[in-house]
Amino acid sequence: MKTTIRFFWVPVLALSLLLGAACNTTKTSEGAVIGGTAGGVIGGVIGGEDNTAAGVIIGSAIGGTAGALIGNYMDKQAEEIEEDLEDAEVERVGEGILITFDSGLLFDLDSYQLRAETKENLTELSDALKEYDETNIIIEGHTDSQGTDSYNQRLSERRARSVSGYLAKQNVSSSRFTVRGYGEEKPVATNETAAGRQENRRVEVAIVANEDLKEAAQEGEIGE
């Protein structure tokens, strides 16, 4: 498993929030939201230009001492997730966590049915999400550029929904989920090679503080 920590200076985050607020009035959301949006803040960030999972994490940060407390909360959660998940990339990004699953690990080719051998990993993830329950969860599906735009869009939506549905069956509250598919819109590598296409076929799970956790952090009262 690859674990990465990304650091962002608070002034940069503050500037990102200001710019994001300005952009949200003029930019339309890309992709398709296919589940409930967990909270107005998340909805606003997703409506911005950089509305990927990592962008949502960065855009929802509050910074300062409260942000540092949230970061500590996320550190503990990320450590548990890292121990439990196999073959997934776990990153601490700003005040949140980004988990990337290669779609080939979760699904067979052109399928949105979860593979039986991957459900154990998602069950382990659900345990951590239930333990650290003061968070919102953004689940995004992505494909490569093979096939038509419409087919890839539907497949990405269905794959994201399969993950959220399984987590909900493990008693993770569905009110915490924002579920969306991007199709081939947001590649992280070239689609000209097999290796690049494999990287682009992925499901991303972003974990960010909900409003209760932010309020507790601002009051200096985050529980262990």
mmCIF file of N, CA and C in Angstrom, residues 66-189:
data_model
loop_
_atom_site.group_PDB
_atom_site.id
_atom_site.type_symbol
_atom_site.label_atom_id
_atom_site.label_comp_id
_atom_site.label_asym_id
_atom_site.label_seq_id
_atom_site.Cartn_x
_atom_site.Cartn_y
_atom_site.Cartn_z
ATOM 1 N N ALA A 66 -7.980 25.336 14.601
ATOM 2 C CA ALA A 66 -9.064 24.371 14.412
ATOM 3 C C ALA A 66 -8.716 23.381 13.315
ATOM 4 N N GLY A 67 -8.117 23.878 12.245
ATOM 5 C CA GLY A 67 -7.712 22.991 11.162
ATOM 6 C C GLY A 67 -6.657 21.997 11.605
ATOM 7 N N ALA A 68 -5.751 22.444 12.483
ATOM 8 C CA ALA A 68 -4.726 21.536 12.999
ATOM 9 C C ALA A 68 -5.349 20.428 13.838
ATOM 10 N N LEU A 69 -6.373 20.762 14.623
ATOM 11 C CA LEU A 69 -7.060 19.746 15.420
ATOM 12 C C LEU A 69 -7.765 18.735 14.525
ATOM 13 N N ILE A 70 -8.387 19.228 13.467
ATOM 14 C CA ILE A 70 -9.022 18.322 12.517
ATOM 15 C C ILE A 70 -7.968 17.438 11.862
ATOM 16 N N GLY A 71 -6.817 18.022 11.546
ATOM 17 C CA GLY A 71 -5.738 17.240 10.962
ATOM 18 C C GLY A 71 -5.303 16.101 11.861
ATOM 19 N N ASN A 72 -5.213 16.359 13.169
ATOM 20 C CA ASN A 72 -4.854 15.298 14.108
ATOM 21 C C ASN A 72 -5.904 14.193 14.125
ATOM 22 N N TYR A 73 -7.165 14.596 14.083
ATOM 23 C CA TYR A 73 -8.275 13.637 14.031
ATOM 24 C C TYR A 73 -8.156 12.767 12.786
ATOM 25 N N MET A 74 -7.838 13.398 11.665
ATOM 26 C CA MET A 74 -7.704 12.659 10.413
ATOM 27 C C MET A 74 -6.456 11.777 10.405
ATOM 28 N N ASP A 75 -5.385 12.225 11.068
ATOM 29 C CA ASP A 75 -4.179 11.398 11.152
ATOM 30 C C ASP A 75 -4.498 10.041 11.763
ATOM 31 N N LYS A 76 -5.238 10.061 12.859
ATOM 32 C CA LYS A 76 -5.574 8.815 13.550
ATOM 33 C C LYS A 76 -6.435 7.920 12.666
ATOM 34 N N GLN A 77 -7.403 8.529 12.005
ATOM 35 C CA GLN A 77 -8.272 7.749 11.130
ATOM 36 C C GLN A 77 -7.488 7.165 9.963
ATOM 37 N N ALA A 78 -6.610 7.968 9.374
ATOM 38 C CA ALA A 78 -5.823 7.494 8.230
ATOM 39 C C ALA A 78 -4.928 6.327 8.623
ATOM 40 N N GLU A 79 -4.375 6.379 9.823
ATOM 41 C CA GLU A 79 -3.526 5.278 10.285
ATOM 42 C C GLU A 79 -4.312 3.974 10.354
ATOM 43 N N GLU A 80 -5.537 4.050 10.869
ATOM 44 C CA GLU A 80 -6.366 2.846 10.960
ATOM 45 C C GLU A 80 -6.737 2.333 9.572
ATOM 46 N N ILE A 81 -7.095 3.246 8.689
ATOM 47 C CA ILE A 81 -7.464 2.836 7.336
ATOM 48 C C ILE A 81 -6.269 2.216 6.628
ATOM 49 N N GLU A 82 -5.099 2.806 6.814
ATOM 50 C CA GLU A 82 -3.888 2.285 6.185
ATOM 51 C C GLU A 82 -3.619 0.851 6.621
ATOM 52 N N GLU A 83 -3.832 0.580 7.899
ATOM 53 C CA GLU A 83 -3.594 -0.767 8.414
ATOM 54 C C GLU A 83 -4.589 -1.778 7.848
ATOM 55 N N ASP A 84 -5.802 -1.318 7.574
ATOM 56 C CA ASP A 84 -6.879 -2.234 7.199
ATOM 57 C C ASP A 84 -6.981 -2.493 5.704
ATOM 58 N N LEU A 85 -6.658 -1.491 4.885
ATOM 59 C CA LEU A 85 -6.888 -1.616 3.447
ATOM 60 C C LEU A 85 -5.667 -2.180 2.742
ATOM 61 N N GLU A 86 -5.912 -3.101 1.846
ATOM 62 C CA GLU A 86 -4.849 -3.646 1.017
ATOM 63 C C GLU A 86 -5.010 -3.118 -0.410
ATOM 64 N N ASP A 87 -3.889 -2.825 -1.035
ATOM 65 C CA ASP A 87 -3.878 -2.454 -2.451
ATOM 66 C C ASP A 87 -4.666 -1.189 -2.745
ATOM 67 N N ALA A 88 -4.759 -0.289 -1.777
ATOM 68 C CA ALA A 88 -5.374 1.016 -2.008
ATOM 69 C C ALA A 88 -4.374 2.086 -1.605
ATOM 70 N N GLU A 89 -4.468 3.232 -2.249
ATOM 71 C CA GLU A 89 -3.590 4.357 -1.922
ATOM 72 C C GLU A 89 -4.299 5.262 -0.928
ATOM 73 N N VAL A 90 -3.698 5.463 0.233
ATOM 74 C CA VAL A 90 -4.277 6.295 1.282
ATOM 75 C C VAL A 90 -3.411 7.544 1.423
ATOM 76 N N GLU A 91 -4.004 8.712 1.242
ATOM 77 C CA GLU A 91 -3.269 9.975 1.309
ATOM 78 C C GLU A 91 -3.919 10.900 2.326
ATOM 79 N N ARG A 92 -3.089 11.553 3.129
ATOM 80 C CA ARG A 92 -3.569 12.645 3.967
ATOM 81 C C ARG A 92 -3.406 13.923 3.172
ATOM 82 N N VAL A 93 -4.512 14.532 2.822
ATOM 83 C CA VAL A 93 -4.510 15.747 2.008
ATOM 84 C C VAL A 93 -5.132 16.869 2.830
ATOM 85 N N GLY A 94 -4.346 17.894 3.153
ATOM 86 C CA GLY A 94 -4.890 19.009 3.910
ATOM 87 C C GLY A 94 -5.528 18.549 5.206
ATOM 88 N N GLU A 95 -6.823 18.812 5.362
ATOM 89 C CA GLU A 95 -7.562 18.424 6.564
ATOM 90 C C GLU A 95 -8.458 17.215 6.302
ATOM 91 N N GLY A 96 -8.098 16.409 5.331
ATOM 92 C CA GLY A 96 -8.919 15.250 5.004
ATOM 93 C C GLY A 96 -8.086 14.056 4.600
ATOM 94 N N ILE A 97 -8.771 13.056 4.090
ATOM 95 C CA ILE A 97 -8.144 11.807 3.654
ATOM 96 C C ILE A 97 -8.653 11.490 2.258
ATOM 97 N N LEU A 98 -7.748 11.076 1.384
ATOM 98 C CA LEU A 98 -8.117 10.645 0.042
ATOM 99 C C LEU A 98 -7.689 9.194 -0.136
ATOM 100 N N ILE A 99 -8.648 8.340 -0.462
ATOM 101 C CA ILE A 99 -8.388 6.924 -0.715
ATOM 102 C C ILE A 99 -8.675 6.650 -2.180
ATOM 103 N N THR A 100 -7.727 6.038 -2.867
ATOM 104 C CA THR A 100 -7.897 5.721 -4.282
ATOM 105 C C THR A 100 -7.835 4.219 -4.479
ATOM 106 N N PHE A 101 -8.915 3.685 -5.054
ATOM 107 C CA PHE A 101 -8.982 2.270 -5.403
ATOM 108 C C PHE A 101 -8.835 2.130 -6.912
ATOM 109 N N ASP A 102 -7.917 1.302 -7.348
ATOM 110 C CA ASP A 102 -7.873 0.908 -8.752
ATOM 111 C C ASP A 102 -9.164 0.153 -9.060
ATOM 112 N N SER A 103 -9.892 0.585 -10.087
ATOM 113 C CA SER A 103 -11.164 -0.072 -10.400
ATOM 114 C C SER A 103 -10.992 -1.560 -10.673
ATOM 115 N N GLY A 104 -9.812 -1.950 -11.169
ATOM 116 C CA GLY A 104 -9.572 -3.359 -11.429
ATOM 117 C C GLY A 104 -9.560 -4.204 -10.174
ATOM 118 N N LEU A 105 -9.309 -3.578 -9.031
ATOM 119 C CA LEU A 105 -9.348 -4.296 -7.765
ATOM 120 C C LEU A 105 -10.771 -4.461 -7.259
ATOM 121 N N LEU A 106 -11.637 -3.517 -7.609
ATOM 122 C CA LEU A 106 -13.015 -3.540 -7.124
ATOM 123 C C LEU A 106 -13.972 -4.240 -8.073
ATOM 124 N N PHE A 107 -13.717 -4.116 -9.375
ATOM 125 C CA PHE A 107 -14.681 -4.573 -10.377
ATOM 126 C C PHE A 107 -13.983 -5.344 -11.488
ATOM 127 N N ASP A 108 -14.709 -6.255 -12.100
ATOM 128 C CA ASP A 108 -14.238 -6.864 -13.339
ATOM 129 C C ASP A 108 -14.386 -5.850 -14.472
ATOM 130 N N LEU A 109 -13.746 -6.115 -15.595
ATOM 131 C CA LEU A 109 -13.791 -5.200 -16.730
ATOM 132 C C LEU A 109 -15.226 -4.941 -17.158
ATOM 133 N N ASP A 110 -15.563 -3.652 -17.314
ATOM 134 C CA ASP A 110 -16.882 -3.208 -17.768
ATOM 135 C C ASP A 110 -18.014 -3.592 -16.820
ATOM 136 N N SER A 111 -17.692 -3.928 -15.587
ATOM 137 C CA SER A 111 -18.710 -4.308 -14.612
ATOM 138 C C SER A 111 -18.788 -3.271 -13.506
ATOM 139 N N TYR A 112 -19.952 -3.157 -12.888
ATOM 140 C CA TYR A 112 -20.084 -2.318 -11.705
ATOM 141 C C TYR A 112 -20.493 -3.142 -10.484
ATOM 142 N N GLN A 113 -20.410 -4.471 -10.614
ATOM 143 C CA GLN A 113 -20.659 -5.351 -9.478
ATOM 144 C C GLN A 113 -19.355 -5.546 -8.705
ATOM 145 N N LEU A 114 -19.385 -5.298 -7.411
ATOM 146 C CA LEU A 114 -18.177 -5.439 -6.607
ATOM 147 C C LEU A 114 -17.694 -6.881 -6.605
ATOM 148 N N ARG A 115 -16.399 -7.046 -6.748
ATOM 149 C CA ARG A 115 -15.813 -8.378 -6.672
ATOM 150 C C ARG A 115 -15.860 -8.866 -5.228
ATOM 151 N N ALA A 116 -16.134 -10.158 -5.055
ATOM 152 C CA ALA A 116 -16.302 -10.710 -3.707
ATOM 153 C C ALA A 116 -15.071 -10.501 -2.843
ATOM 154 N N GLU A 117 -13.884 -10.629 -3.448
ATOM 155 C CA GLU A 117 -12.661 -10.541 -2.662
ATOM 156 C C GLU A 117 -12.350 -9.124 -2.196
ATOM 157 N N THR A 118 -13.013 -8.122 -2.765
ATOM 158 C CA THR A 118 -12.752 -6.745 -2.343
ATOM 159 C C THR A 118 -13.700 -6.284 -1.243
ATOM 160 N N LYS A 119 -14.761 -7.023 -1.020
ATOM 161 C CA LYS A 119 -15.748 -6.580 -0.035
ATOM 162 C C LYS A 119 -15.171 -6.550 1.374
ATOM 163 N N GLU A 120 -14.217 -7.431 1.661
ATOM 164 C CA GLU A 120 -13.598 -7.421 2.985
ATOM 165 C C GLU A 120 -12.893 -6.094 3.243
ATOM 166 N N ASN A 121 -12.203 -5.570 2.224
ATOM 167 C CA ASN A 121 -11.547 -4.275 2.377
ATOM 168 C C ASN A 121 -12.556 -3.170 2.651
ATOM 169 N N LEU A 122 -13.671 -3.191 1.921
ATOM 170 C CA LEU A 122 -14.685 -2.162 2.124
ATOM 171 C C LEU A 122 -15.362 -2.309 3.478
ATOM 172 N N THR A 123 -15.480 -3.535 3.957
ATOM 173 C CA THR A 123 -16.023 -3.742 5.299
ATOM 174 C C THR A 123 -15.093 -3.136 6.341
ATOM 175 N N GLU A 124 -13.787 -3.332 6.156
ATOM 176 C CA GLU A 124 -12.808 -2.730 7.066
ATOM 177 C C GLU A 124 -12.887 -1.206 7.009
ATOM 178 N N LEU A 125 -13.046 -0.662 5.808
ATOM 179 C CA LEU A 125 -13.185 0.783 5.665
ATOM 180 C C LEU A 125 -14.428 1.271 6.390
ATOM 181 N N SER A 126 -15.519 0.532 6.264
ATOM 182 C CA SER A 126 -16.765 0.939 6.920
ATOM 183 C C SER A 126 -16.598 1.003 8.436
ATOM 184 N N ASP A 127 -15.811 0.096 9.003
ATOM 185 C CA ASP A 127 -15.583 0.118 10.451
ATOM 186 C C ASP A 127 -14.908 1.420 10.873
ATOM 187 N N ALA A 128 -13.913 1.855 10.103
ATOM 188 C CA ALA A 128 -13.235 3.113 10.422
ATOM 189 C C ALA A 128 -14.173 4.299 10.248
ATOM 190 N N LEU A 129 -15.001 4.265 9.209
ATOM 191 C CA LEU A 129 -15.933 5.370 8.970
ATOM 192 C C LEU A 129 -16.968 5.472 10.081
ATOM 193 N N LYS A 130 -17.359 4.339 10.641
ATOM 194 C CA LYS A 130 -18.321 4.355 11.751
ATOM 195 C C LYS A 130 -17.662 4.805 13.047
ATOM 196 N N GLU A 131 -16.407 4.459 13.235
ATOM 197 C CA GLU A 131 -15.699 4.890 14.443
ATOM 198 C C GLU A 131 -15.472 6.397 14.428
ATOM 199 N N TYR A 132 -15.067 6.918 13.285
ATOM 200 C CA TYR A 132 -14.854 8.363 13.120
ATOM 201 C C TYR A 132 -16.046 8.906 12.337
ATOM 202 N N ASP A 133 -17.134 9.134 13.069
ATOM 203 C CA ASP A 133 -18.404 9.379 12.386
ATOM 204 C C ASP A 133 -18.723 10.851 12.170
ATOM 205 N N GLU A 134 -17.817 11.749 12.557
ATOM 206 C CA GLU A 134 -18.068 13.179 12.355
ATOM 207 C C GLU A 134 -17.440 13.658 11.051
ATOM 208 N N THR A 135 -17.691 12.909 10.008
ATOM 209 C CA THR A 135 -17.128 13.240 8.701
ATOM 210 C C THR A 135 -18.172 13.072 7.615
ATOM 211 N N ASN A 136 -17.940 13.762 6.511
ATOM 212 C CA ASN A 136 -18.682 13.538 5.274
ATOM 213 C C ASN A 136 -17.791 12.768 4.309
ATOM 214 N N ILE A 137 -18.413 12.026 3.410
ATOM 215 C CA ILE A 137 -17.691 11.100 2.541
ATOM 216 C C ILE A 137 -18.098 11.361 1.098
ATOM 217 N N ILE A 138 -17.129 11.654 0.259
ATOM 218 C CA ILE A 138 -17.377 11.891 -1.163
ATOM 219 C C ILE A 138 -16.831 10.697 -1.932
ATOM 220 N N ILE A 139 -17.673 10.058 -2.731
ATOM 221 C CA ILE A 139 -17.273 8.875 -3.495
ATOM 222 C C ILE A 139 -17.423 9.195 -4.974
ATOM 223 N N GLU A 140 -16.318 9.052 -5.722
ATOM 224 C CA GLU A 140 -16.307 9.429 -7.134
ATOM 225 C C GLU A 140 -15.803 8.277 -7.994
ATOM 226 N N GLY A 141 -16.516 8.024 -9.078
ATOM 227 C CA GLY A 141 -16.086 7.022 -10.041
ATOM 228 C C GLY A 141 -15.458 7.672 -11.261
ATOM 229 N N HIS A 142 -14.407 7.031 -11.799
ATOM 230 C CA HIS A 142 -13.693 7.534 -12.977
ATOM 231 C C HIS A 142 -13.396 6.372 -13.918
ATOM 232 N N THR A 143 -13.347 6.652 -15.209
ATOM 233 C CA THR A 143 -13.008 5.642 -16.211
ATOM 234 C C THR A 143 -11.859 6.140 -17.084
ATOM 235 N N ASP A 144 -11.396 5.259 -17.979
ATOM 236 C CA ASP A 144 -10.478 5.710 -19.022
ATOM 237 C C ASP A 144 -11.302 6.214 -20.210
ATOM 238 N N SER A 145 -10.645 6.474 -21.330
ATOM 239 C CA SER A 145 -11.346 7.057 -22.481
ATOM 240 C C SER A 145 -11.820 6.016 -23.488
ATOM 241 N N GLN A 146 -11.643 4.747 -23.188
ATOM 242 C CA GLN A 146 -12.132 3.704 -24.086
ATOM 243 C C GLN A 146 -13.657 3.662 -24.011
ATOM 244 N N GLY A 147 -14.308 3.530 -25.143
ATOM 245 C CA GLY A 147 -15.770 3.534 -25.154
ATOM 246 C C GLY A 147 -16.326 4.927 -25.336
ATOM 247 N N THR A 148 -17.641 5.025 -25.404
ATOM 248 C CA THR A 148 -18.290 6.312 -25.630
ATOM 249 C C THR A 148 -18.365 7.118 -24.343
ATOM 250 N N ASP A 149 -18.519 8.429 -24.501
ATOM 251 C CA ASP A 149 -18.650 9.292 -23.332
ATOM 252 C C ASP A 149 -19.825 8.866 -22.463
ATOM 253 N N SER A 150 -20.960 8.595 -23.091
ATOM 254 C CA SER A 150 -22.159 8.262 -22.321
ATOM 255 C C SER A 150 -21.997 6.942 -21.578
ATOM 256 N N TYR A 151 -21.370 5.969 -22.228
ATOM 257 C CA TYR A 151 -21.146 4.677 -21.572
ATOM 258 C C TYR A 151 -20.225 4.847 -20.367
ATOM 259 N N ASN A 152 -19.140 5.577 -20.548
ATOM 260 C CA ASN A 152 -18.196 5.780 -19.458
ATOM 261 C C ASN A 152 -18.819 6.557 -18.307
ATOM 262 N N GLN A 153 -19.671 7.519 -18.649
ATOM 263 C CA GLN A 153 -20.341 8.279 -17.599
ATOM 264 C C GLN A 153 -21.228 7.365 -16.759
ATOM 265 N N ARG A 154 -22.032 6.547 -17.423
ATOM 266 C CA ARG A 154 -22.917 5.630 -16.688
ATOM 267 C C ARG A 154 -22.117 4.643 -15.846
ATOM 268 N N LEU A 155 -21.038 4.109 -16.418
ATOM 269 C CA LEU A 155 -20.235 3.132 -15.690
ATOM 270 C C LEU A 155 -19.612 3.762 -14.444
ATOM 271 N N SER A 156 -19.101 4.977 -14.578
ATOM 272 C CA SER A 156 -18.481 5.636 -13.420
ATOM 273 C C SER A 156 -19.508 5.901 -12.327
ATOM 274 N N GLU A 157 -20.705 6.298 -12.723
ATOM 275 C CA GLU A 157 -21.762 6.539 -11.745
ATOM 276 C C GLU A 157 -22.144 5.252 -11.025
ATOM 277 N N ARG A 158 -22.311 4.188 -11.793
ATOM 278 C CA ARG A 158 -22.732 2.919 -11.198
ATOM 279 C C ARG A 158 -21.669 2.355 -10.271
ATOM 280 N N ARG A 159 -20.411 2.520 -10.634
ATOM 281 C CA ARG A 159 -19.339 2.025 -9.767
ATOM 282 C C ARG A 159 -19.280 2.814 -8.460
ATOM 283 N N ALA A 160 -19.407 4.119 -8.543
ATOM 284 C CA ALA A 160 -19.424 4.921 -7.321
ATOM 285 C C ALA A 160 -20.612 4.544 -6.450
ATOM 286 N N ARG A 161 -21.750 4.317 -7.096
ATOM 287 C CA ARG A 161 -22.955 3.947 -6.352
ATOM 288 C C ARG A 161 -22.819 2.563 -5.722
ATOM 289 N N SER A 162 -22.116 1.652 -6.388
ATOM 290 C CA SER A 162 -21.900 0.318 -5.820
ATOM 291 C C SER A 162 -21.095 0.402 -4.527
ATOM 292 N N VAL A 163 -20.072 1.252 -4.529
ATOM 293 C CA VAL A 163 -19.259 1.415 -3.324
ATOM 294 C C VAL A 163 -20.077 2.044 -2.204
ATOM 295 N N SER A 164 -20.801 3.116 -2.503
ATOM 296 C CA SER A 164 -21.600 3.767 -1.459
ATOM 297 C C SER A 164 -22.689 2.833 -0.947
ATOM 298 N N GLY A 165 -23.288 2.068 -1.852
ATOM 299 C CA GLY A 165 -24.336 1.140 -1.444
ATOM 300 C C GLY A 165 -23.818 0.070 -0.506
ATOM 301 N N TYR A 166 -22.626 -0.443 -0.795
ATOM 302 C CA TYR A 166 -22.060 -1.477 0.076
ATOM 303 C C TYR A 166 -21.727 -0.897 1.447
ATOM 304 N N LEU A 167 -21.141 0.299 1.475
ATOM 305 C CA LEU A 167 -20.829 0.927 2.758
ATOM 306 C C LEU A 167 -22.100 1.192 3.557
ATOM 307 N N ALA A 168 -23.163 1.599 2.878
ATOM 308 C CA ALA A 168 -24.434 1.830 3.565
ATOM 309 C C ALA A 168 -24.978 0.535 4.161
ATOM 310 N N LYS A 169 -24.791 -0.579 3.454
ATOM 311 C CA LYS A 169 -25.235 -1.873 3.982
ATOM 312 C C LYS A 169 -24.456 -2.267 5.229
ATOM 313 N N GLN A 170 -23.260 -1.701 5.381
ATOM 314 C CA GLN A 170 -22.459 -1.948 6.589
ATOM 315 C C GLN A 170 -22.775 -0.919 7.683
ATOM 316 N N ASN A 171 -23.900 -0.220 7.500
ATOM 317 C CA ASN A 171 -24.424 0.722 8.500
ATOM 318 C C ASN A 171 -23.634 2.023 8.602
ATOM 319 N N VAL A 172 -22.971 2.406 7.523
ATOM 320 C CA VAL A 172 -22.460 3.772 7.430
ATOM 321 C C VAL A 172 -23.617 4.634 6.931
ATOM 322 N N SER A 173 -23.951 5.681 7.659
ATOM 323 C CA SER A 173 -25.127 6.478 7.320
ATOM 324 C C SER A 173 -25.021 7.066 5.914
ATOM 325 N N SER A 174 -26.035 6.806 5.107
ATOM 326 C CA SER A 174 -26.027 7.316 3.734
ATOM 327 C C SER A 174 -26.133 8.836 3.686
ATOM 328 N N SER A 175 -26.565 9.461 4.786
ATOM 329 C CA SER A 175 -26.649 10.924 4.816
ATOM 330 C C SER A 175 -25.269 11.572 4.764
ATOM 331 N N ARG A 176 -24.234 10.791 4.986
ATOM 332 C CA ARG A 176 -22.863 11.320 4.949
ATOM 333 C C ARG A 176 -22.278 11.304 3.542
ATOM 334 N N PHE A 177 -22.953 10.656 2.602
ATOM 335 C CA PHE A 177 -22.382 10.428 1.276
ATOM 336 C C PHE A 177 -22.730 11.525 0.279
ATOM 337 N N THR A 178 -21.764 11.877 -0.534
ATOM 338 C CA THR A 178 -21.993 12.544 -1.810
ATOM 339 C C THR A 178 -21.393 11.623 -2.861
ATOM 340 N N VAL A 179 -22.202 11.184 -3.809
ATOM 341 C CA VAL A 179 -21.776 10.166 -4.777
ATOM 342 C C VAL A 179 -21.883 10.758 -6.172
ATOM 343 N N ARG A 180 -20.795 10.637 -6.955
ATOM 344 C CA ARG A 180 -20.843 11.210 -8.292
ATOM 345 C C ARG A 180 -19.939 10.426 -9.228
ATOM 346 N N GLY A 181 -20.269 10.503 -10.518
ATOM 347 C CA GLY A 181 -19.456 9.891 -11.556
ATOM 348 C C GLY A 181 -18.918 10.950 -12.493
ATOM 349 N N TYR A 182 -17.680 10.779 -12.924
ATOM 350 C CA TYR A 182 -17.036 11.721 -13.835
ATOM 351 C C TYR A 182 -16.783 11.136 -15.209
ATOM 352 N N GLY A 183 -17.047 9.849 -15.397
ATOM 353 C CA GLY A 183 -16.698 9.256 -16.672
ATOM 354 C C GLY A 183 -15.207 9.390 -16.932
ATOM 355 N N GLU A 184 -14.872 9.884 -18.119
ATOM 356 C CA GLU A 184 -13.460 10.038 -18.503
ATOM 357 C C GLU A 184 -12.958 11.468 -18.341
ATOM 358 N N GLU A 185 -13.737 12.333 -17.666
ATOM 359 C CA GLU A 185 -13.426 13.764 -17.596
ATOM 360 C C GLU A 185 -12.156 14.108 -16.831
ATOM 361 N N LYS A 186 -11.789 13.304 -15.840
ATOM 362 C CA LYS A 186 -10.723 13.690 -14.914
ATOM 363 C C LYS A 186 -9.594 12.656 -14.906
ATOM 364 N N PRO A 187 -8.872 12.493 -16.006
ATOM 365 C CA PRO A 187 -7.771 11.524 -16.009
ATOM 366 C C PRO A 187 -6.624 11.995 -15.120
ATOM 367 N N VAL A 188 -5.918 11.023 -14.550
ATOM 368 C CA VAL A 188 -4.716 11.339 -13.779
ATOM 369 C C VAL A 188 -3.461 10.887 -14.517
ATOM 370 N N ALA A 189 -3.650 10.278 -15.678
ATOM 371 C CA ALA A 189 -2.531 9.793 -16.489
ATOM 372 C C ALA A 189 -2.974 9.807 -17.951
#
